PDB file of C-alpha atoms in Angstrom:
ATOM      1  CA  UNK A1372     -28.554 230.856-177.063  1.00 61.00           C
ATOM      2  CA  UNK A1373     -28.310 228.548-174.033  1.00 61.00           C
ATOM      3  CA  UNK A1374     -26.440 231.018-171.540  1.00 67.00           C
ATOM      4  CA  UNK A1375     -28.361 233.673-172.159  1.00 64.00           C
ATOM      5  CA  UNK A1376     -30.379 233.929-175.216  1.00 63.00           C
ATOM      6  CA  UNK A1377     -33.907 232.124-175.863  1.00 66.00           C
ATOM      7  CA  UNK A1378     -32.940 228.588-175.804  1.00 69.00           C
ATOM      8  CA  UNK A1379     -34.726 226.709-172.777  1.00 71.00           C
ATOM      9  CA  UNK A1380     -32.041 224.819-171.371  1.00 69.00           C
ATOM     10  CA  UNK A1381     -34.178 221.411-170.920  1.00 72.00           C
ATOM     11  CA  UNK A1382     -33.994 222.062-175.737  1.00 74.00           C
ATOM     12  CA  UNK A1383     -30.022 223.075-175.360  1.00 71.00           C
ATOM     13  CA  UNK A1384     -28.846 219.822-173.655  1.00 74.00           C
ATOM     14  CA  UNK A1385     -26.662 219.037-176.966  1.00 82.00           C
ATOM     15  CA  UNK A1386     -24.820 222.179-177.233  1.00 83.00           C
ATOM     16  CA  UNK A1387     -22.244 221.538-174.810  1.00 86.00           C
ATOM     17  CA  UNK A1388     -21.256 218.285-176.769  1.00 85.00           C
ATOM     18  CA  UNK A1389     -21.380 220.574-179.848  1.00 87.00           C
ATOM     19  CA  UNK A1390     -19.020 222.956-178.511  1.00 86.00           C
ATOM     20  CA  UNK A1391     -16.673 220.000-177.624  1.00 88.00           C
ATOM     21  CA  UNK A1392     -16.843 219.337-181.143  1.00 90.00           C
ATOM     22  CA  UNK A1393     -16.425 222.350-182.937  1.00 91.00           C
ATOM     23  CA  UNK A1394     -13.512 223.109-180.640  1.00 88.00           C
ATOM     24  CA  UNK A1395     -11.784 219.026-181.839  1.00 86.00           C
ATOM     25  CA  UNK A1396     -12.286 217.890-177.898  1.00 81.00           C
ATOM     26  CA  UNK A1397      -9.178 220.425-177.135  1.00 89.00           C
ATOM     27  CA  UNK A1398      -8.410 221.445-173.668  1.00 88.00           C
ATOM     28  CA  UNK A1399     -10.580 224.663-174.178  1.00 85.00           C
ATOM     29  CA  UNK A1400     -12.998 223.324-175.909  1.00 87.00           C
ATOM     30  CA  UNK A1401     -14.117 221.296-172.780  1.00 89.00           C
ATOM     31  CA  UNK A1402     -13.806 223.739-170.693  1.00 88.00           C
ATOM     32  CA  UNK A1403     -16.275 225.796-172.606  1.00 87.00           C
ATOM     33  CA  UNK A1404     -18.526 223.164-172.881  1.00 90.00           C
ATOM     34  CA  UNK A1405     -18.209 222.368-169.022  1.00 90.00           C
ATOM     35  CA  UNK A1406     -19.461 226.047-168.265  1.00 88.00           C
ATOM     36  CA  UNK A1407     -22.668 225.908-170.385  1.00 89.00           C
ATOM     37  CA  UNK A1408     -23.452 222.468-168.771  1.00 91.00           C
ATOM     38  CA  UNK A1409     -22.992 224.025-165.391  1.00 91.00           C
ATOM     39  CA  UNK A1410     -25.317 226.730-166.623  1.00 89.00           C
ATOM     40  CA  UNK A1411     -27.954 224.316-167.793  1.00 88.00           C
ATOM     41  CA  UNK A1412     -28.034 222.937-165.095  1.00 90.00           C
ATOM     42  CA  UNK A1413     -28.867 225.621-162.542  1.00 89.00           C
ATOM     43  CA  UNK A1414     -31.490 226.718-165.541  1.00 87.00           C
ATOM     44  CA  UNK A1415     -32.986 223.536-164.456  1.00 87.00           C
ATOM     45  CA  UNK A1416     -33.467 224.194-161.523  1.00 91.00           C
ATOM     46  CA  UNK A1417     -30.707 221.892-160.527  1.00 93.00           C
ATOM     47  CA  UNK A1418     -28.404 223.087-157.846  1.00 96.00           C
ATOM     48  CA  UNK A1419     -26.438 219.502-157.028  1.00 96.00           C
ATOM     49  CA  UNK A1420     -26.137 218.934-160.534  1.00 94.00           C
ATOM     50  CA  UNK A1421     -24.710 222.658-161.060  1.00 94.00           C
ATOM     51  CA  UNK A1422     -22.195 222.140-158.011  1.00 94.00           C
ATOM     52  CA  UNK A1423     -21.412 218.914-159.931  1.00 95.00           C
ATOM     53  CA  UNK A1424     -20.669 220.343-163.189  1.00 91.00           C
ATOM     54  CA  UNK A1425     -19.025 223.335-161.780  1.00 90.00           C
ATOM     55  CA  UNK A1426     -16.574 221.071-160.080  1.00 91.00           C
ATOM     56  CA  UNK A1427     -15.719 219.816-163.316  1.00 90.00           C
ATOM     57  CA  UNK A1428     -15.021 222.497-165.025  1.00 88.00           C
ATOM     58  CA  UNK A1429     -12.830 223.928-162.309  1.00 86.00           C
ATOM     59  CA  UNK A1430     -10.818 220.485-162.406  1.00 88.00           C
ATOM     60  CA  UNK A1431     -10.400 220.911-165.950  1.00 86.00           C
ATOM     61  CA  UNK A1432      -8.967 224.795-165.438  1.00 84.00           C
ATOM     62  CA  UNK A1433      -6.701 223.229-163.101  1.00 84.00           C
ATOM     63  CA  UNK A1434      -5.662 220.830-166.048  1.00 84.00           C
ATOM     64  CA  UNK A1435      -5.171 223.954-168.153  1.00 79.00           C
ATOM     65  CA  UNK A1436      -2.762 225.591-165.125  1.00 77.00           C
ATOM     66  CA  UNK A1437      -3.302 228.812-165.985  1.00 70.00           C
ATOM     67  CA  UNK A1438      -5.349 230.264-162.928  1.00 67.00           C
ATOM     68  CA  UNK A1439      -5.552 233.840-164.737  1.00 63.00           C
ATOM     69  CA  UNK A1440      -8.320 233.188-166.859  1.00 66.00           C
ATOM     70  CA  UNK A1441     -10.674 231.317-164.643  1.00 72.00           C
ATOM     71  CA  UNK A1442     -12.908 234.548-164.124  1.00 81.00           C
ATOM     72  CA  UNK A1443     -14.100 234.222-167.384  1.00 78.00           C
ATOM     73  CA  UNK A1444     -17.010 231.442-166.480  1.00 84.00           C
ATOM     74  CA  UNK A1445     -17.310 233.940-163.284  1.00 91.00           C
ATOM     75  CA  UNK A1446     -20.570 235.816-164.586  1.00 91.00           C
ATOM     76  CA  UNK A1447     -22.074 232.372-165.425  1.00 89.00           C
ATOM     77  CA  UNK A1448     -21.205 231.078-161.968  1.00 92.00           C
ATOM     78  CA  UNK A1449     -22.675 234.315-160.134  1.00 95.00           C
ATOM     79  CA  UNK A1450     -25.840 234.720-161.769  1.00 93.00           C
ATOM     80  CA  UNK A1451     -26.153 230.583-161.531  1.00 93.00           C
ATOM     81  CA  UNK A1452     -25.794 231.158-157.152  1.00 96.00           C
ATOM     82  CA  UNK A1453     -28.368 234.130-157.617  1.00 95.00           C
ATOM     83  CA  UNK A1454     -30.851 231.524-158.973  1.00 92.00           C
ATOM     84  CA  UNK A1455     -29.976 229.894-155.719  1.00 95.00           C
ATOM     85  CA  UNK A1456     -30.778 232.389-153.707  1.00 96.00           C
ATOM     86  CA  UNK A1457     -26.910 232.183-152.718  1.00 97.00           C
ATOM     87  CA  UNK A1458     -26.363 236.037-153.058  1.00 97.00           C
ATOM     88  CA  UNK A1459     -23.939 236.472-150.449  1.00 97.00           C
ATOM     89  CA  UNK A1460     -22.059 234.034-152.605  1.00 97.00           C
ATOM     90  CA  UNK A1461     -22.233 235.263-155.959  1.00 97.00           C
ATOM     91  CA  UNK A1462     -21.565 238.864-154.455  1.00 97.00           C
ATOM     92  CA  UNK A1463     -17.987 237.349-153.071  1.00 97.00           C
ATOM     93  CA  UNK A1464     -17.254 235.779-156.657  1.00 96.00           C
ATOM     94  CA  UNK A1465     -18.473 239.147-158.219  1.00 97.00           C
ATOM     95  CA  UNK A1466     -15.923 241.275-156.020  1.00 97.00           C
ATOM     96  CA  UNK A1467     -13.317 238.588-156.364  1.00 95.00           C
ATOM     97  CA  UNK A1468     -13.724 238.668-160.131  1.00 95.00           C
ATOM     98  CA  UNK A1469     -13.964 242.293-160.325  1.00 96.00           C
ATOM     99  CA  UNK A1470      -9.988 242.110-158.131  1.00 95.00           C
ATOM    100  CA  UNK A1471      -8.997 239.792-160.915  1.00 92.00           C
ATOM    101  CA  UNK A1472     -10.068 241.465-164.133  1.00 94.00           C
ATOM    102  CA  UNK A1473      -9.102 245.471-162.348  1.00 96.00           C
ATOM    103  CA  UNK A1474      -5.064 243.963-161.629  1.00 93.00           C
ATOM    104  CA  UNK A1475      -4.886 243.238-165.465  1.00 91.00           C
ATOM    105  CA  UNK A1476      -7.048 246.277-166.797  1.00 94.00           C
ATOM    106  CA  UNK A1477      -9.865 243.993-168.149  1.00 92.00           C
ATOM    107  CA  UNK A1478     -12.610 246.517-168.743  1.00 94.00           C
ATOM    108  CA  UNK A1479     -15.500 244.498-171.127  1.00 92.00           C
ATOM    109  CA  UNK A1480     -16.316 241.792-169.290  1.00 93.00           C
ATOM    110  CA  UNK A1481     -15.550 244.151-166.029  1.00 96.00           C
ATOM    111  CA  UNK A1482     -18.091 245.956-166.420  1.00 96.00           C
ATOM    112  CA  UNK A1483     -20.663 243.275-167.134  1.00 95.00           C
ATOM    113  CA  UNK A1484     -19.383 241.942-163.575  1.00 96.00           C
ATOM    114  CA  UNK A1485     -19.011 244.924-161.621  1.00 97.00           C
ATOM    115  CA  UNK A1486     -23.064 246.007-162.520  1.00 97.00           C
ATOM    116  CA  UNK A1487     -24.061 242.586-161.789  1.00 97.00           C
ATOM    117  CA  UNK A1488     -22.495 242.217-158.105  1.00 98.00           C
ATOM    118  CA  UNK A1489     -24.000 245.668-157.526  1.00 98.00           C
ATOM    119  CA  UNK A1490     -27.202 244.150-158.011  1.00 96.00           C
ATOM    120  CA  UNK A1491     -26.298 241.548-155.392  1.00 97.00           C
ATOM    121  CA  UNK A1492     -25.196 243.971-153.213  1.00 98.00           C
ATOM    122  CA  UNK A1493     -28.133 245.828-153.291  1.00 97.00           C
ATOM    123  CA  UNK A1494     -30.029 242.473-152.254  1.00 96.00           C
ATOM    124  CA  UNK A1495     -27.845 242.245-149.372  1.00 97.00           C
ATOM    125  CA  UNK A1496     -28.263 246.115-148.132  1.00 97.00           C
ATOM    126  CA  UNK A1497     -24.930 246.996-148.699  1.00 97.00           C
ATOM    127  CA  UNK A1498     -25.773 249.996-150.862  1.00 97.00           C
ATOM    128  CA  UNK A1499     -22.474 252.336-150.341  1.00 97.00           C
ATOM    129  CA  UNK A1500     -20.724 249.338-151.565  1.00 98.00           C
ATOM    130  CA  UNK A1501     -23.792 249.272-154.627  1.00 97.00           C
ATOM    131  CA  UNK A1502     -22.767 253.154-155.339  1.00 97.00           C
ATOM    132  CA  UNK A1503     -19.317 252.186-155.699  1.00 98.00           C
ATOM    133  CA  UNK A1504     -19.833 249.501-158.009  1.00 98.00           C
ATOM    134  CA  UNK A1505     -21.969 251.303-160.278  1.00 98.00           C
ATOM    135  CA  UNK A1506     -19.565 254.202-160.810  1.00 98.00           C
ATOM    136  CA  UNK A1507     -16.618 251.707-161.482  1.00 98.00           C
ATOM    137  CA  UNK A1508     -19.279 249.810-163.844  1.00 98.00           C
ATOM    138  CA  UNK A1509     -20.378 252.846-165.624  1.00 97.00           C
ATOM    139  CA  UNK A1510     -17.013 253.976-166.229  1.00 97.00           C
ATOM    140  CA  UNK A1511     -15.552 250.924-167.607  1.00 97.00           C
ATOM    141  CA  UNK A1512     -18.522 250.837-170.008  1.00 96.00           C
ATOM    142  CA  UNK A1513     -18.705 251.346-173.303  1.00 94.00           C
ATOM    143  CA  UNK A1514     -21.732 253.573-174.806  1.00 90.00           C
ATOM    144  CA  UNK A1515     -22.768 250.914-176.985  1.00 88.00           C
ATOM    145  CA  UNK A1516     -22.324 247.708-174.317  1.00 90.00           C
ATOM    146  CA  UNK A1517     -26.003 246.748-173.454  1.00 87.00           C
ATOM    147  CA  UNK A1518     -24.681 243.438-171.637  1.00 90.00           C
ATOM    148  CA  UNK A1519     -23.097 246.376-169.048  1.00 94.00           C
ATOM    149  CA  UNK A1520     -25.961 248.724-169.815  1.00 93.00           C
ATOM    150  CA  UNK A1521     -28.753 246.622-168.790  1.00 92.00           C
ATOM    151  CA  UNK A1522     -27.621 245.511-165.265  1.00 94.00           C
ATOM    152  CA  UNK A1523     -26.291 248.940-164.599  1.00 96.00           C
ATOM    153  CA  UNK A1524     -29.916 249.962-165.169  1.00 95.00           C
ATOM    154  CA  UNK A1525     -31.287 247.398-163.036  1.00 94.00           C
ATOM    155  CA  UNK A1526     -28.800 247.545-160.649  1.00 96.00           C
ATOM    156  CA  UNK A1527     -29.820 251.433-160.420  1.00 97.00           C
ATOM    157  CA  UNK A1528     -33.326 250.460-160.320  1.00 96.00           C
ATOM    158  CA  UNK A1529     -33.337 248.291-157.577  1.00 95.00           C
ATOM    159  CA  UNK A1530     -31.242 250.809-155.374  1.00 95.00           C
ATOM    160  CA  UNK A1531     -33.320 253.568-156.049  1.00 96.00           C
ATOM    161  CA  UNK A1532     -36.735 251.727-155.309  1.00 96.00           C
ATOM    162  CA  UNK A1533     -35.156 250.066-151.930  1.00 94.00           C
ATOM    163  CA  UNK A1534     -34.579 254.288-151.362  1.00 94.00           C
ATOM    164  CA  UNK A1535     -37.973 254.973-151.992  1.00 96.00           C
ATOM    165  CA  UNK A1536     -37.822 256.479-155.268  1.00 96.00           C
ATOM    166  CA  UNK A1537     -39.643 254.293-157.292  1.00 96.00           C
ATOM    167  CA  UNK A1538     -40.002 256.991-160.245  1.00 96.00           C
ATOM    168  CA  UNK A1539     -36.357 256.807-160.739  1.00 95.00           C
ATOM    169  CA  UNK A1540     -36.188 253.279-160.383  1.00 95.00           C
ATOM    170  CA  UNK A1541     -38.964 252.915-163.285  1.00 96.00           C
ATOM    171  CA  UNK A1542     -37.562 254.936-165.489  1.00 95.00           C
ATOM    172  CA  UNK A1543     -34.137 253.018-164.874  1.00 94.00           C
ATOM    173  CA  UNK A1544     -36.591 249.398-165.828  1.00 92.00           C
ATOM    174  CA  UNK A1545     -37.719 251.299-168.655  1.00 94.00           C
ATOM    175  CA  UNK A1546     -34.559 251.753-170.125  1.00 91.00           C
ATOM    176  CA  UNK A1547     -32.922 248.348-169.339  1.00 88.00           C
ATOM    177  CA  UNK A1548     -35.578 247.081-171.111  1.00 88.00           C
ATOM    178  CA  UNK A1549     -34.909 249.575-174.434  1.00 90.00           C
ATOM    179  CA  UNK A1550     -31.184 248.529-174.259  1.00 86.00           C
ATOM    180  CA  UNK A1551     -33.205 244.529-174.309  1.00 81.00           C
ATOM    181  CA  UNK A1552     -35.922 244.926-176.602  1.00 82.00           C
ATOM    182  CA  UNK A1553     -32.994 246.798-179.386  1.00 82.00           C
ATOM    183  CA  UNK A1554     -30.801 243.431-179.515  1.00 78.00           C
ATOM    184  CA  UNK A1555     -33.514 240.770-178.993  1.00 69.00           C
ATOM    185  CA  UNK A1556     -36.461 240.077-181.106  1.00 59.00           C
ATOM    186  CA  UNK A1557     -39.796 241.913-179.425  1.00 51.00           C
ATOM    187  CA  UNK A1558     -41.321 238.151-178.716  1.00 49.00           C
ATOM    188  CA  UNK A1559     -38.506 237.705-176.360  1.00 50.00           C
ATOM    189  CA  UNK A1560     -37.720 241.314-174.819  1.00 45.00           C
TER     190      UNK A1560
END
């Protein structure tokens, strides 16, 4: 609800202290709880505060000392330094992520990822490197995955309208918003 679901993230402030909780203060549990904090607080509007949380929550993975699984918080993190207007940024930690999960075979989340730094790189200009993505994305993604689906669309979109083909990219908007309006209630698609 407070990553990415309807929750405003000035009404979510508790969660992350409920997470802490239902996890009994573990290790992970704080960890978790450290990424949605760092996500409320770019939500906010808050980009020292995000830096500051995110530095916490990478201390704490260090506590953990397994480096492998740090890419999880990575879409977080990227779409947090979009807000930011950071692109070139959250493009690097999308590719870097996208290394990551492809050495181990990680295709869910991958996909998610790999649509979502296609978007960035489409904001940049870089839209060989956009092509690319999307194939890999739409490959790794399952029919039914509308958290791939949906950025894939608008990541298709967005290159076809900075082509000049602003049918295709409406159609592509069209069905993004489908995939949305199928899983989320119609007051919030």
């Amino acid at each position: 609800a407070l990553s990415w679901g309807p929750l405003p993230a000035n009404e979510g402030a508790g969660i992350p202290d409920q997470v802490e909780r239902v996890y009994g203060g573990s290790l992970l549990g704080r960890i978790r709880a450290q990424l949605l904090r760092a996500a409320a607080r770019s939500m906010a509007d808050d980009e020292r505060g995000f830096e500051e949380e995110a530095a916490r929550f990478d201390t704490l993975y260090a506590e953990l000392g397994d480096d492998s699984a740090r890419y999880q918080g990575s879409q977080i993190r990227a779409e947090a330094l979009w807000r930011f207007r950071r692109v070139d940024e959250a493009m690097r930690l999308g590719l870097a992520t996208k290394e990551a999960y492809d050495k181990v075979g990680e295709t869910g989340a991958n996909s998610t990822m790999t649509a979502l730094t296609a978007y960035f790189a489409v904001e940049l200009g870089r839209h060989e490197l956009a092509e690319e993505l999307l194939a890999d994305a739409r490959k790794m993604a399952s029919p039914d995955d509308f958290a791939a689906h949906v950025p894939i669309g608008w990541s298709t979109a967005l290159l076809a309208s900075a082509r000049g083909d602003h049918a295709t990219a409406m159609d592509e908007i069209e069905r993004a918003y489908e995939l949305l309006a199928a899983v989320a209630p119609a007051e919030q698609a």
